[in-house]
Amino acid sequence: MQGVGFRPFVYGLATELALTGWVRNDGDGVYVEVEGPKRHLSSFAERVVRDAPTRARIQHSSLTWSEAEGFETFEIRHSDGHAPPTVVVLADGATCDACMAEVRDPNDRRYRYPFTNCTDCGPRFTIVKGLPYDRPLTTMAGFAFCDDCRREYEDPLDRRFHAQPNACPVCGPHVELWDAEGNAVAKRNEAIHQAGQALREGKILAAKGIGGFHLMVDAANESAVARLRRRKLREEKPLAIMAGDLDQARAICTVSDDAAALLASPESPIALMRRRDDADVAPSVAPGNPRLGVMLPSSAFHHLLLEAAGRPLVATSGNRSDEPICTSNEQALADLADIADVFLVHDRPIARHVDDSVVLVDDSETRPVRRARGYAPLPVNLGRELPTILAVGGHLKNTIALAVGSNVFLSQHIGDLDTPRARDAFENVIRDFLDMYEVTPELLVHDLHPDYASTAWVERLSRADERPTWAEALADIPRLAVQHHHAHLAACLAEHGVDGPALGVSWDGTGYGDDGTIWGGEFLLGVASGYARVASLRPFRLPGGEAAVKEPRRTALALALDAIGERAFDTAAGTTFNASERTLIASMLAKGVNAPVTTSAGRLFDGVAALLDIRQTVSFEGQAPMELEAVADPEERGTYPFPLVTDEGERPVLDWRPLVEALLEDRTGGTSIAVVSARFHESLAEGIARVVDQVEAETVALSGGCFLNARLLRRTRERLEAAGRRVLVHREVPPGDGGISLGQVAVAAAHLASREER
Ligand code: ZN
Ligand code: ZN
Ligand code: FE
């Protein structure tokens, strides 16, 4: 990897052990030749791996002995020529403690300097414009070193040796505070001071961060937060919080040791943690949500801003509703002028948008929800050579992936591809990745769904008048469509380096099935090269199709009509419809008009949430299941009947009808929603275990967005492990659709390999 300080580390270690020789970055890795007394060499060999810099990841190392050449000194040799495409671009890292100590030291030349960084920390991916990773090819190119910074940069024993973004108040970028018209009202420290004051007064601040703008507001000020929601047209989706330090985080959430370590890590993600009952956080920050997403400052800039504000701040992406995050001052001013009262900007350009990452922390484990700043574009290494493959991912929570060598480079979170701007961002990321690694793929992989914007983009490559000119070279490259839930299974296997066969429990909201229906509650037995659909949820219809996603009550009525007949109209969901709506929905379902068939587990969660009157309509996907999970009694272990049934000639299906009937009876009998919800979760875990019991597979992979549900994941895993199965869950990529692109690569690589064998 470049930019982790490996060469200076080797230099320091060799010097300390009085060894001579050289170190060189040579494209596919670091080469070191050292000579000296044998016991020093052994100690070197051990420590070079054990004490490697924080941000280095050693994928492989090997050692050979040779005759001494009689080196007089130890030197850092410069790699000649061009960085080969296998070089790993580092992710952005939060400002380290050593740098922050300087920022807080009134006698230091970097006192209160927002852009302080070193070889161990600071921006990387968001400043890289091309490879090799060298200052002229970063967005720091326009800032010429002062003498002091140059000296640090050139001294192998300095902790800023070859720190490409090295800067100081004399030579580096600076901040300014702008009003909504773009007039500078304050500069440097005064700008940060006034920004803090504006936040304390309840104003909305647009602040240029590492990978884009944040919109910030006092997290305890309800009217200010509500105003931000109104202006941003964001109804109920939770907003993230930036706390000034761990103490502030602990005042609003239960922070486990794991969570504390994660918050303070170089990746510095948003951690989703249980909110405290006494948290001084405005209700509008995360309505109906028992968790809060909290991060700590990820740069000196943010530390200073949080200190100036003196309180936790809402810090949400600086964009309009679901558009990509703004990265330039001009764009932010144009897009956010109606939202923000003041703008805290600076003159270091952002090379590409990178959102904050999100990690779910659940007691003893963490799961990636959104992989962006701090993680992207670090690869998942599959441990074997792969053909060059470009995978364009799904449609929602999109990421793309590029396989080069043995690495699968995963893009930052791009988001839902519903708007033209989002689709532009998607195209730019593809171009960016192909440029950066200078490769032309052998194969293009996309989802089986013909209507996904990502699929459509690949389709358009064939049409000269519709494809971007830069993409001409992609026009004739072979393509492969991969089934969505197979990609989920393959992603989970790939990140664990497991070939399978395994039983993939792929549970999510939606994915196009190979029979043309909407899948989402699947049991797929297979490997990367293929699968058999061995079971699923019992299919049901979604009255109104997409409308049912926004209105769980529609799904609820469909489920209940199937489970208990006409009595469905008397349920909490049924009574929300008037007589003519009921007739219409019943007829849609009976005739199968505008009521597509699905096996979606996500929709089953939706429907049950509506039957329990937790939520009849939603403003974002996953809202109803999240609230259903939130109310579940943690102790309750009861279950409802959820049999695995096989009709003639059909695959076995988990029949939810007895489950729905029993939970409605429970409710009518006065059982609390908390207990009913818990029993529903327990039943699903039991149902999954029932299917697994019928299948000859030692390994079970739990993938798909439903496994962000901590209760479902934990209880399913416990049951399966008790039954002696090996259970794989996601650690590197999100279980949701952010992980699809990795699975697509794995499927495609297996496809190419099996074709070669034939
Ligand atoms: Zn540092
Ligand atoms: Zn300087
Ligand atoms: Fe999915």
Tab-separated table of N, CA and C in Angstrom, residues 225-297:
chain	number	residue	atom	x	y	z
A	225	VAL	N	-33.334	21.207	14.454
A	225	VAL	CA	-33.276	19.924	13.752
A	225	VAL	C	-34.499	19.763	12.851
A	226	ALA	N	-35.662	20.160	13.379
A	226	ALA	CA	-36.895	20.064	12.592
A	226	ALA	C	-36.797	20.955	11.349
A	227	ARG	N	-36.195	22.119	11.517
A	227	ARG	CA	-36.030	23.026	10.377
A	227	ARG	C	-35.129	22.385	9.320
A	228	LEU	N	-34.045	21.749	9.775
A	228	LEU	CA	-33.147	21.064	8.837
A	228	LEU	C	-33.917	19.989	8.068
A	229	ARG	N	-34.722	19.204	8.769
A	229	ARG	CA	-35.513	18.163	8.101
A	229	ARG	C	-36.452	18.763	7.066
A	230	ARG	N	-37.120	19.827	7.449
A	230	ARG	CA	-38.065	20.463	6.533
A	230	ARG	C	-37.345	20.952	5.285
A	231	ARG	N	-36.238	21.648	5.501
A	231	ARG	CA	-35.540	22.239	4.355
A	231	ARG	C	-34.908	21.173	3.483
A	232	LYS	N	-34.476	20.094	4.104
A	232	LYS	CA	-33.791	19.041	3.347
A	232	LYS	C	-34.776	18.044	2.744
A	233	LEU	N	-36.056	18.218	3.049
A	233	LEU	CA	-37.099	17.301	2.589
A	233	LEU	C	-36.802	15.881	3.026
A	234	ARG	N	-36.343	15.755	4.238
A	234	ARG	CA	-36.052	14.430	4.756
A	234	ARG	C	-37.007	14.183	5.918
A	235	GLU	N	-37.956	13.256	5.710
A	235	GLU	CA	-39.050	13.123	6.664
A	235	GLU	C	-38.630	12.484	7.982
A	236	GLU	N	-38.253	11.212	7.931
A	236	GLU	CA	-38.032	10.510	9.190
A	236	GLU	C	-36.751	9.701	9.256
A	237	LYS	N	-36.066	9.574	8.137
A	237	LYS	CA	-34.830	8.799	8.122
A	237	LYS	C	-33.885	9.358	9.188
A	238	PRO	N	-33.278	8.476	9.985
A	238	PRO	CA	-32.452	8.977	11.084
A	238	PRO	C	-31.299	9.866	10.597
A	239	LEU	N	-30.931	10.858	11.427
A	239	LEU	CA	-29.789	11.724	11.142
A	239	LEU	C	-28.626	11.308	12.047
A	240	ALA	N	-27.417	11.386	11.513
A	240	ALA	CA	-26.247	11.014	12.317
A	240	ALA	C	-25.822	12.183	13.198
A	241	ILE	N	-25.100	11.836	14.249
A	241	ILE	CA	-24.600	12.844	15.185
A	241	ILE	C	-23.075	12.778	15.226
A	242	MET	N	-22.432	13.945	15.275
A	242	MET	CA	-20.999	13.977	15.555
A	242	MET	C	-20.824	14.485	16.980
A	243	ALA	N	-20.212	13.641	17.816
A	243	ALA	CA	-19.939	14.039	19.201
A	243	ALA	C	-18.497	14.515	19.270
A	244	GLY	N	-18.223	15.456	20.174
A	244	GLY	CA	-16.890	16.038	20.256
A	244	GLY	C	-15.843	15.050	20.739
A	245	ASP	N	-16.245	14.150	21.636
A	245	ASP	CA	-15.316	13.155	22.175
A	245	ASP	C	-16.119	11.983	22.733
A	246	LEU	N	-15.420	11.004	23.278
A	246	LEU	CA	-16.095	9.813	23.792
A	246	LEU	C	-17.059	10.138	24.928
A	247	ASP	N	-16.686	11.110	25.772
A	247	ASP	CA	-17.575	11.461	26.876
A	247	ASP	C	-18.920	11.966	26.366
A	248	GLN	N	-18.861	12.817	25.343
A	248	GLN	CA	-20.116	13.306	24.763
A	248	GLN	C	-20.916	12.161	24.142
A	249	ALA	N	-20.205	11.214	23.536
A	249	ALA	CA	-20.894	10.063	22.938
A	249	ALA	C	-21.549	9.225	24.033
A	250	ARG	N	-20.842	9.059	25.140
A	250	ARG	CA	-21.368	8.238	26.240
A	250	ARG	C	-22.576	8.885	26.916
A	251	ALA	N	-22.684	10.212	26.780
A	251	ALA	CA	-23.826	10.890	27.394
A	251	ALA	C	-25.110	10.654	26.604
A	252	ILE	N	-24.989	10.218	25.359
A	252	ILE	CA	-26.213	10.020	24.573
A	252	ILE	C	-26.448	8.558	24.195
A	253	CYS	N	-25.404	7.712	24.267
A	253	CYS	CA	-25.557	6.311	23.883
A	253	CYS	C	-24.858	5.397	24.872
A	254	THR	N	-25.270	4.135	24.875
A	254	THR	CA	-24.528	3.119	25.601
A	254	THR	C	-23.372	2.699	24.701
A	255	VAL	N	-22.155	3.035	25.118
A	255	VAL	CA	-20.988	2.793	24.276
A	255	VAL	C	-20.201	1.606	24.844
A	256	SER	N	-20.244	0.477	24.150
A	256	SER	CA	-19.474	-0.686	24.595
A	256	SER	C	-17.989	-0.452	24.320
A	257	ASP	N	-17.148	-1.310	24.866
A	257	ASP	CA	-15.711	-1.175	24.605
A	257	ASP	C	-15.413	-1.300	23.119
A	258	ASP	N	-16.099	-2.262	22.469
A	258	ASP	CA	-15.914	-2.431	21.025
A	258	ASP	C	-16.306	-1.162	20.273
A	259	ALA	N	-17.424	-0.600	20.693
A	259	ALA	CA	-17.903	0.607	20.021
A	259	ALA	C	-16.929	1.761	20.245
A	260	ALA	N	-16.387	1.865	21.458
A	260	ALA	CA	-15.449	2.947	21.757
A	260	ALA	C	-14.201	2.820	20.881
A	261	ALA	N	-13.731	1.584	20.719
A	261	ALA	CA	-12.549	1.362	19.891
A	261	ALA	C	-12.843	1.718	18.433
A	262	LEU	N	-14.034	1.354	17.994
A	262	LEU	CA	-14.431	1.637	16.612
A	262	LEU	C	-14.537	3.143	16.376
A	263	LEU	N	-15.148	3.845	17.337
A	263	LEU	CA	-15.319	5.290	17.197
A	263	LEU	C	-13.970	5.987	17.086
A	264	ALA	N	-12.991	5.491	17.849
A	264	ALA	CA	-11.676	6.146	17.901
A	264	ALA	C	-10.719	5.591	16.855
A	265	SER	N	-11.174	4.675	16.011
A	265	SER	CA	-10.295	4.056	15.020
A	265	SER	C	-10.005	5.018	13.874
A	266	PRO	N	-8.958	4.748	13.070
A	266	PRO	CA	-8.687	5.590	11.903
A	266	PRO	C	-9.869	5.618	10.927
A	267	GLU	N	-10.654	4.547	10.882
A	267	GLU	CA	-11.800	4.503	9.970
A	267	GLU	C	-12.889	5.465	10.422
A	268	SER	N	-12.998	5.644	11.737
A	268	SER	CA	-13.889	6.646	12.316
A	268	SER	C	-15.299	6.650	11.715
A	269	PRO	N	-15.973	5.498	11.723
A	269	PRO	CA	-17.305	5.454	11.118
A	269	PRO	C	-18.387	5.977	12.055
A	270	ILE	N	-19.587	6.109	11.527
A	270	ILE	CA	-20.775	6.308	12.352
A	270	ILE	C	-21.097	4.955	12.971
A	271	ALA	N	-21.177	4.900	14.300
A	271	ALA	CA	-21.553	3.651	14.965
A	271	ALA	C	-23.007	3.750	15.397
A	272	LEU	N	-23.797	2.750	15.006
A	272	LEU	CA	-25.196	2.717	15.432
A	272	LEU	C	-25.259	2.032	16.786
A	273	MET	N	-25.635	2.802	17.818
A	273	MET	CA	-25.615	2.283	19.188
A	273	MET	C	-26.938	2.602	19.872
A	274	ARG	N	-27.213	1.877	20.959
A	274	ARG	CA	-28.449	2.122	21.726
A	274	ARG	C	-28.408	3.508	22.342
A	275	ARG	N	-29.485	4.253	22.132
A	275	ARG	CA	-29.522	5.581	22.740
A	275	ARG	C	-29.879	5.451	24.212
A	276	ARG	N	-29.371	6.363	25.002
A	276	ARG	CA	-29.719	6.365	26.427
A	276	ARG	C	-31.068	7.043	26.621
A	277	ASP	N	-31.795	6.590	27.640
A	277	ASP	CA	-33.113	7.169	27.903
A	277	ASP	C	-33.008	8.652	28.225
A	278	ASP	N	-31.894	9.015	28.888
A	278	ASP	CA	-31.760	10.406	29.307
A	278	ASP	C	-30.940	11.247	28.316
A	279	ALA	N	-30.758	10.734	27.109
A	279	ALA	CA	-29.940	11.452	26.123
A	279	ALA	C	-30.568	12.802	25.785
A	280	ASP	N	-29.756	13.838	25.825
A	280	ASP	CA	-30.244	15.172	25.468
A	280	ASP	C	-30.133	15.343	23.953
A	281	VAL	N	-31.047	14.670	23.254
A	281	VAL	CA	-31.036	14.687	21.794
A	281	VAL	C	-32.448	15.012	21.326
A	282	ALA	N	-32.557	15.930	20.374
A	282	ALA	CA	-33.877	16.339	19.885
A	282	ALA	C	-34.631	15.137	19.311
A	283	PRO	N	-35.949	15.064	19.580
A	283	PRO	CA	-36.738	13.923	19.102
A	283	PRO	C	-36.650	13.735	17.586
A	284	SER	N	-36.512	14.823	16.841
A	284	SER	CA	-36.498	14.728	15.379
A	284	SER	C	-35.228	14.096	14.820
A	285	VAL	N	-34.225	13.874	15.649
A	285	VAL	CA	-32.965	13.332	15.123
A	285	VAL	C	-33.162	11.916	14.585
A	286	ALA	N	-33.859	11.084	15.353
A	286	ALA	CA	-34.083	9.703	14.919
A	286	ALA	C	-35.401	9.209	15.486
A	287	PRO	N	-36.523	9.687	14.927
A	287	PRO	CA	-37.828	9.367	15.496
A	287	PRO	C	-38.094	7.858	15.498
A	288	GLY	N	-38.601	7.365	16.602
A	288	GLY	CA	-38.993	5.958	16.685
A	288	GLY	C	-37.845	4.981	16.672
A	289	ASN	N	-36.637	5.478	16.850
A	289	ASN	CA	-35.477	4.606	16.698
A	289	ASN	C	-34.746	4.447	18.025
A	290	PRO	N	-34.564	3.217	18.484
A	290	PRO	CA	-33.877	3.013	19.761
A	290	PRO	C	-32.374	3.206	19.642
A	291	ARG	N	-31.879	3.356	18.407
A	291	ARG	CA	-30.448	3.568	18.215
A	291	ARG	C	-30.181	4.974	17.718
A	292	LEU	N	-28.961	5.426	17.972
A	292	LEU	CA	-28.497	6.670	17.371
A	292	LEU	C	-27.214	6.351	16.614
A	293	GLY	N	-27.015	7.020	15.491
A	293	GLY	CA	-25.768	6.897	14.753
A	293	GLY	C	-24.834	8.004	15.210
A	294	VAL	N	-23.717	7.633	15.804
A	294	VAL	CA	-22.805	8.635	16.360
A	294	VAL	C	-21.396	8.409	15.825
A	295	MET	N	-20.724	9.487	15.464
A	295	MET	CA	-19.301	9.398	15.102
A	295	MET	C	-18.538	10.449	15.888
A	296	LEU	N	-17.219	10.284	15.889
A	296	LEU	CA	-16.353	11.289	16.497
A	296	LEU	C	-15.708	12.105	15.374
A	297	PRO	N	-15.114	13.244	15.703
A	297	PRO	CA	-14.465	14.056	14.671
A	297	PRO	C	-13.408	13.227	13.933
